[in-house]
Amino acid sequence: MRWKLLPLFAALALQAETGADAWLRYAPVAAPPDLPAVVTVLGDSAVLRAAQQELIRGFRGMTGRILRAESVAPREGAIILECCDASLSGDAWRLVTEGGNIRIRGGNDRGVLYGVFALLRQTALAQPIAERMEAPRVATRWVNEWNNLDGTIERGYGGPSIFWDKEHVREDLSRVRAYGRLLASLGINGCSINNVNANPRILSAEFVPQIARIADAMRPWGVRVAIAVDFGSPKSAGGLDTFDPLDPTVVAWWKARFDDLYRAVPDLGGVVLKADSEGRVGPSTYGRTHADAANVAARALAPHRGLLFYRGFVYDHHMDWNNPKNDRARAAYDNFVPLDGKFDDNVIVQVKNGPIDFQVREPASPLFGALEKTKQAIELQITQEYFGQARHTVFLAPYWKDTLDFNVRGPVKSRVAGFVGVSNVGLDDNWTGNHLSQANLYAFGRLAWDPDLSAERISAEWTRLTFGSDPEVAQTVNEIQLSSWRTYENYTGPLGLQTLTDITGNHYSVNIEASERNGWGQWHRADAQGIGMDRTVARGTGYIGQYRPEVARVFESLATCPDDLLLFLHHVPYTYRLHSGATVIQQIYDSHYDGAARVAEYARRWKALATAVDEQRYREVLAQLEYQAGQAIVWRDAVTRYFAKMSGIADAKGRVGRYPGRIEAEAMQLAGYVTQDITPWEAASGGKAVTCASGVCTALWKFDGAAGWHTLNVQYFDMPGAVARYRVLVGAQVIDEWSASDRVPARRLDAGASARRVIAGVALRPGDEIRIEGVPEGADPAGLDYVEIQ
Amino acid sequence: MRWKLLPLFAALALQAETGADAWLRYAPVAAPPDLPAVVTVLGDSAVLRAAQQELIRGFRGMTGRILRAESVAPREGAIILECCDASLSGDAWRLVTEGGNIRIRGGNDRGVLYGVFALLRQTALAQPIAERMEAPRVATRWVNEWNNLDGTIERGYGGPSIFWDKEHVREDLSRVRAYGRLLASLGINGCSINNVNANPRILSAEFVPQIARIADAMRPWGVRVAIAVDFGSPKSAGGLDTFDPLDPTVVAWWKARFDDLYRAVPDLGGVVLKADSEGRVGPSTYGRTHADAANVAARALAPHRGLLFYRGFVYDHHMDWNNPKNDRARAAYDNFVPLDGKFDDNVIVQVKNGPIDFQVREPASPLFGALEKTKQAIELQITQEYFGQARHTVFLAPYWKDTLDFNVRGPVKSRVAGFVGVSNVGLDDNWTGNHLSQANLYAFGRLAWDPDLSAERISAEWTRLTFGSDPEVAQTVNEIQLSSWRTYENYTGPLGLQTLTDITGNHYSVNIEASERNGWGQWHRADAQGIGMDRTVARGTGYIGQYRPEVARVFESLATCPDDLLLFLHHVPYTYRLHSGATVIQQIYDSHYDGAARVAEYARRWKALATAVDEQRYREVLAQLEYQAGQAIVWRDAVTRYFAKMSGIADAKGRVGRYPGRIEAEAMQLAGYVTQDITPWEAASGGKAVTCASGVCTALWKFDGAAGWHTLNVQYFDMPGAVARYRVLVGAQVIDEWSASDRVPARRLDAGASARRVIAGVALRPGDEIRIEGVPEGADPAGLDYVEIQ
């Protein structure tokens, strides 16, 4: 017989810092508070027991002392956990000190748990234990996980699903329990566990017990499970001949399915529904409205107190690009404003922060200001789909704060009834694929609880909890995080251009024309004369008119429109001068060079923390930042060359198209390697790369620079699924070799596959023959773009 | 097609510090020296190429710069590696600076390699590059590896053999190459690759190409391979009807075997031979002498310039304990002195440092002073057979220095023609099973090169190379290392008692009577009145008479005999007063308490380095020291209780037999657990333990101490090969759980299995019920000895 090893003690084992504990590391604190020795829980529930255990675990880690777990009125000073305080609403909590006692009361048992996590957080942050009351701004604080039942995740960058594998719930749900704990520490109380592009099978009888297992794993952490459903299910899965929401057999079918589900999971949080969008079927098939669609499911949920989240992300992706009045940005408003007041009480319309789709900068969606009789939740994307997919560090709290504080008719944060974060954590030890990206989950949870918190405070909290109290570490990490959004915007899509990425492909790497001449509507309309989407009321799509007049006036006039949103709202010539005084084209050049330089600086600064950060996380973050620095140059060169060519206007600083020390692979002396055009041309330096079909291929050239110590930057292509090998020789001397085995989001040989190998400290002499040898494997042709010698 | 990843670049990958690189980490240095950019090798050999590559690797790691490898006279400043300088003997090297050049010349190509390693070491130690010449004291600097062909290692504590697996050479010899590099860095130039208790198959034809593969792997590092052979091989493997060394067919057989071997391995170093000892057959079978035995093999080796190492470790292990004149310590001298001058020129008699067998303290073997016409090598044991088997930290350099400097007829170091270290590294990442034990291999190599080096200097070098330049780390590690031998002696066998261990069993854990009443001769002759082996000339075995008169006089007289060797040389009453003023019995008590306290202090001091040492090595060393601290208490209690009982004399400080806060498991309220006697009785507290046959067994008691924060030390038994589980509850609260899965050297349930779980920060109140639950598995009965509450 065996006991299951409790996480309490597993955590005490001397483990490497893998990132698995995220901000709940409970590392020893320098000056532990003077605590009672007892933690008494009054009342009994799985959540209260979890709260008591967490308090013991946390203080054991931080102070080395094991609090006594008791459940009767204490005979000595104690931390008393008590439910429920009628003066507190729902998830709120109050901490009072009385004599030798610390008493944490909750409006419900989750409130107690949240109070416990707050006390632990204060201790870890070396804040004194003070009397306090906290209540969340909104009752609904959920995450969505776009996990497919086969274990893949749509837009997930931290490994496979923690919930599903091979069309079935995972046998081992220990990561689900651990995730529940992370969510609870932030006050997140709901989690939908399958992709919004839902597989109809989720509603079949075989999945009911599987969903129940996940709910059991989450329940002690006060996290209610929800599912996403497909609107066509009555027909596709239920065998009916219709899914018309007004058809009585359809109404009965939804009721029967949810009744079944609630028998197994009585506290199911509800359902997420995406309909009539991006190829999902919806009510339009039968001429019904989104309100009809939402209400049929909501009425089946209502007896169980379940919520129906209806996604506001509805638009036509077959719009005519040639019609200058067409505008995807208008879609959410146009679709939902006419239905205001038609939704049942337990329906929440879930609206993305901006009118398009999680682009690098968007104004707040005008829908937030327009719906008056409909509950809304703001949908924020924690997973970095258009933000470098966790291979680039981008801390999103400053962006989210801009949106939440934006005054649509009152600030957005005051107009929403819920927060929904698209999280998409995975089985990677560190959950998100990048240690620094964990900060986005933390920030989402903290803002969902209290949207008045500043990005600076959230970053400071997260950094200290995650990396400890070293002031140099804190300063470096905070400065990287807080500047990272601007930096990423600078090298991907400044001035409101949106993320200039491959929107019909990987949503990751640079592809400027991917936005254009198709029906997806993420148009920037760059041509030889000018650039930007005219969304004015006067001449353009009229999108600006969806805002209240005070906002619309500012946006409509070039004189007042903020530079950061200029090209999202206006079409202007390249020579147009910004408020900053720079021309649009020069600002495009400058911001890209600034952004790329900034990432290089991040990597340099991180290196200074070599002995201050634990080994594994130091190494992994360094590798991520160095990769990002290389990709930022790829972005910089692609965007600046593209617009230099398109506009015919040269960079005033003479950088674009001139790359001192760069040798194109196609200009080297090739043996085996063949030159090929890369599409789009801007994805490779010179528009070309060299690739190797088989054997060992060679590219060589003679160095003609000055004798001295040099750095070689080899820009090569790393294709996923196969491992090409490279080595570099100076004369007969091998100076470096590596394998291209990174987890990159490339789908073809373009900028998404572009990677950089930095070989420092090379002694070169004029006339040296430098040779790169590549050995392809399978789908990876050992491609080379260029070498830059510094 | 693939290249083999060169170690040069493998090392550059950002790897965790596993200990694999030992003292050759080449970590970045704060102030890199101003070096030429070129390393030119003049001449060509595998060793010279290795020297050049090592220089490039080392300076790349330390300075970030890749030196240019050239092989023609340089046109610019260069580090020039050149062989051979006729003014230098053999492995010597000279470094001169001339203009912009640094020139390293060797007496042979190994000398160049050693000069390169010296330059790298100086750089890593932040010493200036200065002109220098170094020559090793002796030409023969070898290691022996007692590796069996099945992959096990006799007295190996760092994992399985790097050479052999399942009666065959390993397919992957990368660890052999890496080991060759470690050895070369110390100037070690020979390595015998199989157990001295040799399998006769090693000489069969099928093994010739296998030995050749290992020799190929070692050759670039200037390490010659040797093998150990069994003297009975002509008969047991060769099919002859005799192995009489004077029989012409036997003579011819040896010659044929070695001729075969040298055809495949022309630079084979030679052969190690252990005969007529510990059950090995030998020349006595035919009435021949050790000289006859050595010479028959030596003559077959001579044409190939091979060396024959004949082990001086010959003794009778069936001696009559009742005869007070019998003495194993006399054996080497008695066996070999009569044969002085009878050995061929290429025979080296390999003599252990002391007359017994690597005990915790022995005087230098008198044989070193006695042989005048025979070449001798000193055999030192790097692997810690009687020194805690790498589970205890014991730095042996101070011990070795005592022996090397001991004046037998001139210091030992001036009387030997070679150094042989029994190394027994294994496949563990860190080679030795304990990071701190690597220092012993380092110290052996450094002393073999230059026996005048001090232990302090060797420790300082090793610590800085291994753990970096942090002064707090350096001070802590050096103080631990330099005091560790005395500490270990104090709790295992002070006053020359030898290691009071299970000499017929695991050679590891305490078993005081295992030495007595058998034929093995490691007797201490403790009885109710007194203790010690009388080896005087006047009354005892006469062993002291084997030393030159000046030494013998000091040893013979109680007035002058050093306390540290008292009981090795004399039998005295327990009440005998030492030079220190303490009685023998009180000194036994005091030294054991001091030793155990000292190890606890090591663990405390190491903990202060948590952020100064890299993560994995910090954790692994801490676990080792904490385990050692528990074992030191087991030793302390066993030895002090044993002698308190034997002598009937109480500890003047009242500690022995009184253990405040200790609760014996057999005194607890047991359910499932049954009490059993432990043999020897001193191996368990109270002589008893409790064990569990199946299911979950329970031992509980009521706490009757003062309320407060306490530490529970649970002394339990961890049997190898199976994993028992434990948990501890206070009332209904689980406060700790663990599995007994350590790699311990236990053969049965005794002190070797004894382990300690420390549970700190427990809030206890009088009347608390404390319960330990054990779940046995297979051969591990979840045994418990006691709990101590502090």
PDB file of C-alpha atoms in Angstrom, chain A residues 504-667:
ATOM      1  CA  THR A 504      -3.617  33.742 -42.306  1.00  0.00           C
ATOM      2  CA  GLY A 505      -0.777  31.547 -41.072  1.00  0.00           C
ATOM      3  CA  ASN A 506       1.056  31.294 -37.779  1.00  0.00           C
ATOM      4  CA  HIS A 507       0.020  34.671 -36.277  1.00  0.00           C
ATOM      5  CA  TYR A 508       3.656  34.926 -35.250  1.00  0.00           C
ATOM      6  CA  SER A 509       6.191  36.019 -37.790  1.00  0.00           C
ATOM      7  CA  VAL A 510       6.387  39.078 -40.011  1.00  0.00           C
ATOM      8  CA  ASN A 511       4.277  39.065 -43.208  1.00  0.00           C
ATOM      9  CA  ILE A 512       3.085  42.550 -44.009  1.00  0.00           C
ATOM     10  CA  GLU A 513       0.790  41.826 -46.941  1.00  0.00           C
ATOM     11  CA  ALA A 514      -0.900  38.879 -45.234  1.00  0.00           C
ATOM     12  CA  SER A 515      -3.433  41.386 -43.906  1.00  0.00           C
ATOM     13  CA  GLU A 516      -4.367  42.687 -47.334  1.00  0.00           C
ATOM     14  CA  ARG A 517      -6.503  41.653 -50.298  1.00  0.00           C
ATOM     15  CA  ASN A 518      -8.460  39.076 -48.352  1.00  0.00           C
ATOM     16  CA  GLY A 519     -11.761  38.994 -46.494  1.00  0.00           C
ATOM     17  CA  TRP A 520     -10.328  38.859 -42.929  1.00  0.00           C
ATOM     18  CA  GLY A 521     -10.476  42.581 -42.444  1.00  0.00           C
ATOM     19  CA  GLN A 522      -7.224  43.239 -40.563  1.00  0.00           C
ATOM     20  CA  TRP A 523      -6.322  45.702 -43.291  1.00  0.00           C
ATOM     21  CA  HIS A 524      -3.735  48.445 -43.026  1.00  0.00           C
ATOM     22  CA  ARG A 525      -4.134  49.528 -46.683  1.00  0.00           C
ATOM     23  CA  ALA A 526      -0.509  50.453 -47.238  1.00  0.00           C
ATOM     24  CA  ASP A 527       0.216  51.581 -50.802  1.00  0.00           C
ATOM     25  CA  ALA A 528       2.864  53.679 -52.517  1.00  0.00           C
ATOM     26  CA  GLN A 529       1.441  56.947 -51.229  1.00  0.00           C
ATOM     27  CA  GLY A 530       0.160  56.293 -47.781  1.00  0.00           C
ATOM     28  CA  ILE A 531      -0.965  53.948 -45.113  1.00  0.00           C
ATOM     29  CA  GLY A 532      -3.735  53.311 -42.577  1.00  0.00           C
ATOM     30  CA  MET A 533      -7.423  52.410 -42.337  1.00  0.00           C
ATOM     31  CA  ASP A 534      -9.703  55.378 -42.691  1.00  0.00           C
ATOM     32  CA  ARG A 535     -12.283  54.742 -39.988  1.00  0.00           C
ATOM     33  CA  THR A 536     -13.496  58.316 -39.791  1.00  0.00           C
ATOM     34  CA  VAL A 537     -17.142  59.205 -39.944  1.00  0.00           C
ATOM     35  CA  ALA A 538     -16.461  61.915 -42.457  1.00  0.00           C
ATOM     36  CA  ARG A 539     -14.661  59.925 -45.135  1.00  0.00           C
ATOM     37  CA  GLY A 540     -14.107  56.399 -43.898  1.00  0.00           C
ATOM     38  CA  THR A 541     -15.944  53.422 -42.489  1.00  0.00           C
ATOM     39  CA  GLY A 542     -17.655  55.390 -39.753  1.00  0.00           C
ATOM     40  CA  TYR A 543     -16.249  53.136 -37.031  1.00  0.00           C
ATOM     41  CA  ILE A 544     -15.250  56.185 -34.967  1.00  0.00           C
ATOM     42  CA  GLY A 545     -18.931  57.053 -34.743  1.00  0.00           C
ATOM     43  CA  GLN A 546     -19.500  54.003 -32.544  1.00  0.00           C
ATOM     44  CA  TYR A 547     -17.829  55.872 -29.662  1.00  0.00           C
ATOM     45  CA  ARG A 548     -19.560  58.482 -27.548  1.00  0.00           C
ATOM     46  CA  PRO A 549     -19.146  61.949 -29.057  1.00  0.00           C
ATOM     47  CA  GLU A 550     -16.378  63.123 -26.748  1.00  0.00           C
ATOM     48  CA  VAL A 551     -14.211  60.212 -27.787  1.00  0.00           C
ATOM     49  CA  ALA A 552     -15.254  60.266 -31.424  1.00  0.00           C
ATOM     50  CA  ARG A 553     -14.255  63.915 -31.733  1.00  0.00           C
ATOM     51  CA  VAL A 554     -10.750  63.191 -30.508  1.00  0.00           C
ATOM     52  CA  PHE A 555     -10.359  60.187 -32.812  1.00  0.00           C
ATOM     53  CA  GLU A 556     -11.959  61.814 -35.866  1.00  0.00           C
ATOM     54  CA  SER A 557      -9.585  64.767 -36.073  1.00  0.00           C
ATOM     55  CA  LEU A 558      -5.980  64.291 -37.134  1.00  0.00           C
ATOM     56  CA  ALA A 559      -5.172  67.209 -34.902  1.00  0.00           C
ATOM     57  CA  THR A 560      -6.171  65.277 -31.775  1.00  0.00           C
ATOM     58  CA  CYS A 561      -5.889  61.590 -32.734  1.00  0.00           C
ATOM     59  CA  PRO A 562      -3.124  59.969 -30.659  1.00  0.00           C
ATOM     60  CA  ASP A 563      -0.058  58.921 -32.661  1.00  0.00           C
ATOM     61  CA  ASP A 564      -0.287  55.421 -31.251  1.00  0.00           C
ATOM     62  CA  LEU A 565      -3.646  54.854 -32.946  1.00  0.00           C
ATOM     63  CA  LEU A 566      -3.148  57.042 -35.984  1.00  0.00           C
ATOM     64  CA  LEU A 567      -2.999  54.352 -38.652  1.00  0.00           C
ATOM     65  CA  PHE A 568      -5.714  52.305 -36.997  1.00  0.00           C
ATOM     66  CA  LEU A 569      -8.101  55.213 -37.484  1.00  0.00           C
ATOM     67  CA  HIS A 570      -6.756  57.250 -40.418  1.00  0.00           C
ATOM     68  CA  HIS A 571      -5.128  56.816 -43.806  1.00  0.00           C
ATOM     69  CA  VAL A 572      -2.297  59.317 -44.220  1.00  0.00           C
ATOM     70  CA  PRO A 573       0.648  59.880 -46.554  1.00  0.00           C
ATOM     71  CA  TYR A 574       4.015  58.535 -45.433  1.00  0.00           C
ATOM     72  CA  THR A 575       5.223  62.072 -45.158  1.00  0.00           C
ATOM     73  CA  TYR A 576       2.520  63.033 -42.657  1.00  0.00           C
ATOM     74  CA  ARG A 577       4.041  64.531 -39.562  1.00  0.00           C
ATOM     75  CA  LEU A 578       3.132  63.074 -36.196  1.00  0.00           C
ATOM     76  CA  HIS A 579       2.587  65.094 -33.059  1.00  0.00           C
ATOM     77  CA  SER A 580       6.125  64.058 -32.213  1.00  0.00           C
ATOM     78  CA  GLY A 581       7.352  65.912 -35.283  1.00  0.00           C
ATOM     79  CA  ALA A 582       8.609  62.855 -37.121  1.00  0.00           C
ATOM     80  CA  THR A 583       7.113  61.746 -40.382  1.00  0.00           C
ATOM     81  CA  VAL A 584       5.135  58.525 -40.352  1.00  0.00           C
ATOM     82  CA  ILE A 585       7.723  56.734 -42.470  1.00  0.00           C
ATOM     83  CA  GLN A 586      10.644  57.887 -40.356  1.00  0.00           C
ATOM     84  CA  GLN A 587       8.799  56.913 -37.210  1.00  0.00           C
ATOM     85  CA  ILE A 588       8.272  53.440 -38.653  1.00  0.00           C
ATOM     86  CA  TYR A 589      12.017  53.180 -39.265  1.00  0.00           C
ATOM     87  CA  ASP A 590      13.000  54.638 -35.904  1.00  0.00           C
ATOM     88  CA  SER A 591      10.628  52.599 -33.793  1.00  0.00           C
ATOM     89  CA  HIS A 592      11.760  49.352 -35.364  1.00  0.00           C
ATOM     90  CA  TYR A 593      15.402  50.129 -34.761  1.00  0.00           C
ATOM     91  CA  ASP A 594      14.602  51.261 -31.224  1.00  0.00           C
ATOM     92  CA  GLY A 595      12.609  48.093 -30.498  1.00  0.00           C
ATOM     93  CA  ALA A 596      15.284  45.735 -31.748  1.00  0.00           C
ATOM     94  CA  ALA A 597      17.977  47.584 -29.795  1.00  0.00           C
ATOM     95  CA  ARG A 598      15.867  47.412 -26.680  1.00  0.00           C
ATOM     96  CA  VAL A 599      15.534  43.632 -26.801  1.00  0.00           C
ATOM     97  CA  ALA A 600      19.285  43.279 -27.200  1.00  0.00           C
ATOM     98  CA  GLU A 601      19.565  45.421 -24.078  1.00  0.00           C
ATOM     99  CA  TYR A 602      17.143  43.122 -22.203  1.00  0.00           C
ATOM    100  CA  ALA A 603      19.402  40.164 -22.926  1.00  0.00           C
ATOM    101  CA  ARG A 604      22.484  42.075 -21.799  1.00  0.00           C
ATOM    102  CA  ARG A 605      20.820  43.144 -18.583  1.00  0.00           C
ATOM    103  CA  TRP A 606      19.534  39.661 -17.840  1.00  0.00           C
ATOM    104  CA  LYS A 607      23.074  38.316 -18.222  1.00  0.00           C
ATOM    105  CA  ALA A 608      24.137  40.508 -15.340  1.00  0.00           C
ATOM    106  CA  LEU A 609      21.833  38.443 -13.115  1.00  0.00           C
ATOM    107  CA  ALA A 610      23.706  35.183 -13.755  1.00  0.00           C
ATOM    108  CA  THR A 611      24.496  34.553 -10.118  1.00  0.00           C
ATOM    109  CA  ALA A 612      21.404  36.239  -8.690  1.00  0.00           C
ATOM    110  CA  VAL A 613      18.779  34.044 -10.350  1.00  0.00           C
ATOM    111  CA  ASP A 614      18.544  30.277  -9.868  1.00  0.00           C
ATOM    112  CA  GLU A 615      20.242  28.282 -12.562  1.00  0.00           C
ATOM    113  CA  GLN A 616      17.488  26.727 -14.650  1.00  0.00           C
ATOM    114  CA  ARG A 617      15.319  29.814 -14.840  1.00  0.00           C
ATOM    115  CA  TYR A 618      18.339  31.989 -15.562  1.00  0.00           C
ATOM    116  CA  ARG A 619      19.319  29.775 -18.489  1.00  0.00           C
ATOM    117  CA  GLU A 620      15.830  29.446 -19.910  1.00  0.00           C
ATOM    118  CA  VAL A 621      15.040  33.150 -19.760  1.00  0.00           C
ATOM    119  CA  LEU A 622      18.416  34.014 -21.270  1.00  0.00           C
ATOM    120  CA  ALA A 623      17.832  31.630 -24.181  1.00  0.00           C
ATOM    121  CA  GLN A 624      14.402  33.172 -24.706  1.00  0.00           C
ATOM    122  CA  LEU A 625      15.687  36.748 -24.675  1.00  0.00           C
ATOM    123  CA  GLU A 626      18.590  35.989 -27.003  1.00  0.00           C
ATOM    124  CA  TYR A 627      16.228  34.322 -29.455  1.00  0.00           C
ATOM    125  CA  GLN A 628      13.865  37.294 -29.173  1.00  0.00           C
ATOM    126  CA  ALA A 629      16.752  39.664 -29.880  1.00  0.00           C
ATOM    127  CA  GLY A 630      17.435  37.815 -33.149  1.00  0.00           C
ATOM    128  CA  GLN A 631      13.759  37.788 -34.137  1.00  0.00           C
ATOM    129  CA  ALA A 632      13.454  41.498 -33.381  1.00  0.00           C
ATOM    130  CA  ILE A 633      16.136  42.132 -36.010  1.00  0.00           C
ATOM    131  CA  VAL A 634      14.259  39.966 -38.480  1.00  0.00           C
ATOM    132  CA  TRP A 635      11.113  42.029 -37.825  1.00  0.00           C
ATOM    133  CA  ARG A 636      13.020  45.304 -37.989  1.00  0.00           C
ATOM    134  CA  ASP A 637      14.665  44.509 -41.297  1.00  0.00           C
ATOM    135  CA  ALA A 638      11.509  43.100 -42.863  1.00  0.00           C
ATOM    136  CA  VAL A 639       9.228  45.991 -41.946  1.00  0.00           C
ATOM    137  CA  THR A 640      11.698  48.773 -42.662  1.00  0.00           C
ATOM    138  CA  ARG A 641      12.770  47.288 -46.016  1.00  0.00           C
ATOM    139  CA  TYR A 642       9.166  46.698 -46.992  1.00  0.00           C
ATOM    140  CA  PHE A 643       8.117  50.268 -46.313  1.00  0.00           C
ATOM    141  CA  ALA A 644      11.264  51.738 -47.794  1.00  0.00           C
ATOM    142  CA  LYS A 645      10.419  49.933 -51.013  1.00  0.00           C
ATOM    143  CA  MET A 646       6.687  50.642 -50.846  1.00  0.00           C
ATOM    144  CA  SER A 647       7.084  54.333 -50.036  1.00  0.00           C
ATOM    145  CA  GLY A 648      10.217  55.003 -52.039  1.00  0.00           C
ATOM    146  CA  ILE A 649      11.381  57.166 -49.123  1.00  0.00           C
ATOM    147  CA  ALA A 650      14.779  56.402 -47.684  1.00  0.00           C
ATOM    148  CA  ASP A 651      15.577  56.176 -43.982  1.00  0.00           C
ATOM    149  CA  ALA A 652      16.910  59.583 -42.996  1.00  0.00           C
ATOM    150  CA  LYS A 653      19.451  57.817 -40.810  1.00  0.00           C
ATOM    151  CA  GLY A 654      20.681  55.618 -43.641  1.00  0.00           C
ATOM    152  CA  ARG A 655      20.234  52.303 -41.869  1.00  0.00           C
ATOM    153  CA  VAL A 656      17.582  50.540 -43.910  1.00  0.00           C
ATOM    154  CA  GLY A 657      19.055  48.347 -46.646  1.00  0.00           C
ATOM    155  CA  ARG A 658      22.596  48.901 -45.412  1.00  0.00           C
ATOM    156  CA  TYR A 659      23.899  46.187 -43.138  1.00  0.00           C
ATOM    157  CA  PRO A 660      27.615  46.614 -42.478  1.00  0.00           C
ATOM    158  CA  GLY A 661      29.337  43.299 -41.995  1.00  0.00           C
ATOM    159  CA  ARG A 662      26.423  41.293 -43.401  1.00  0.00           C
ATOM    160  CA  ILE A 663      27.121  38.614 -45.966  1.00  0.00           C
ATOM    161  CA  GLU A 664      24.118  37.097 -47.669  1.00  0.00           C
ATOM    162  CA  ALA A 665      24.221  33.308 -47.842  1.00  0.00           C
ATOM    163  CA  GLU A 666      23.268  33.457 -51.540  1.00  0.00           C
ATOM    164  CA  ALA A 667      26.373  35.580 -52.195  1.00  0.00           C
TER     165      ALA A 667
END
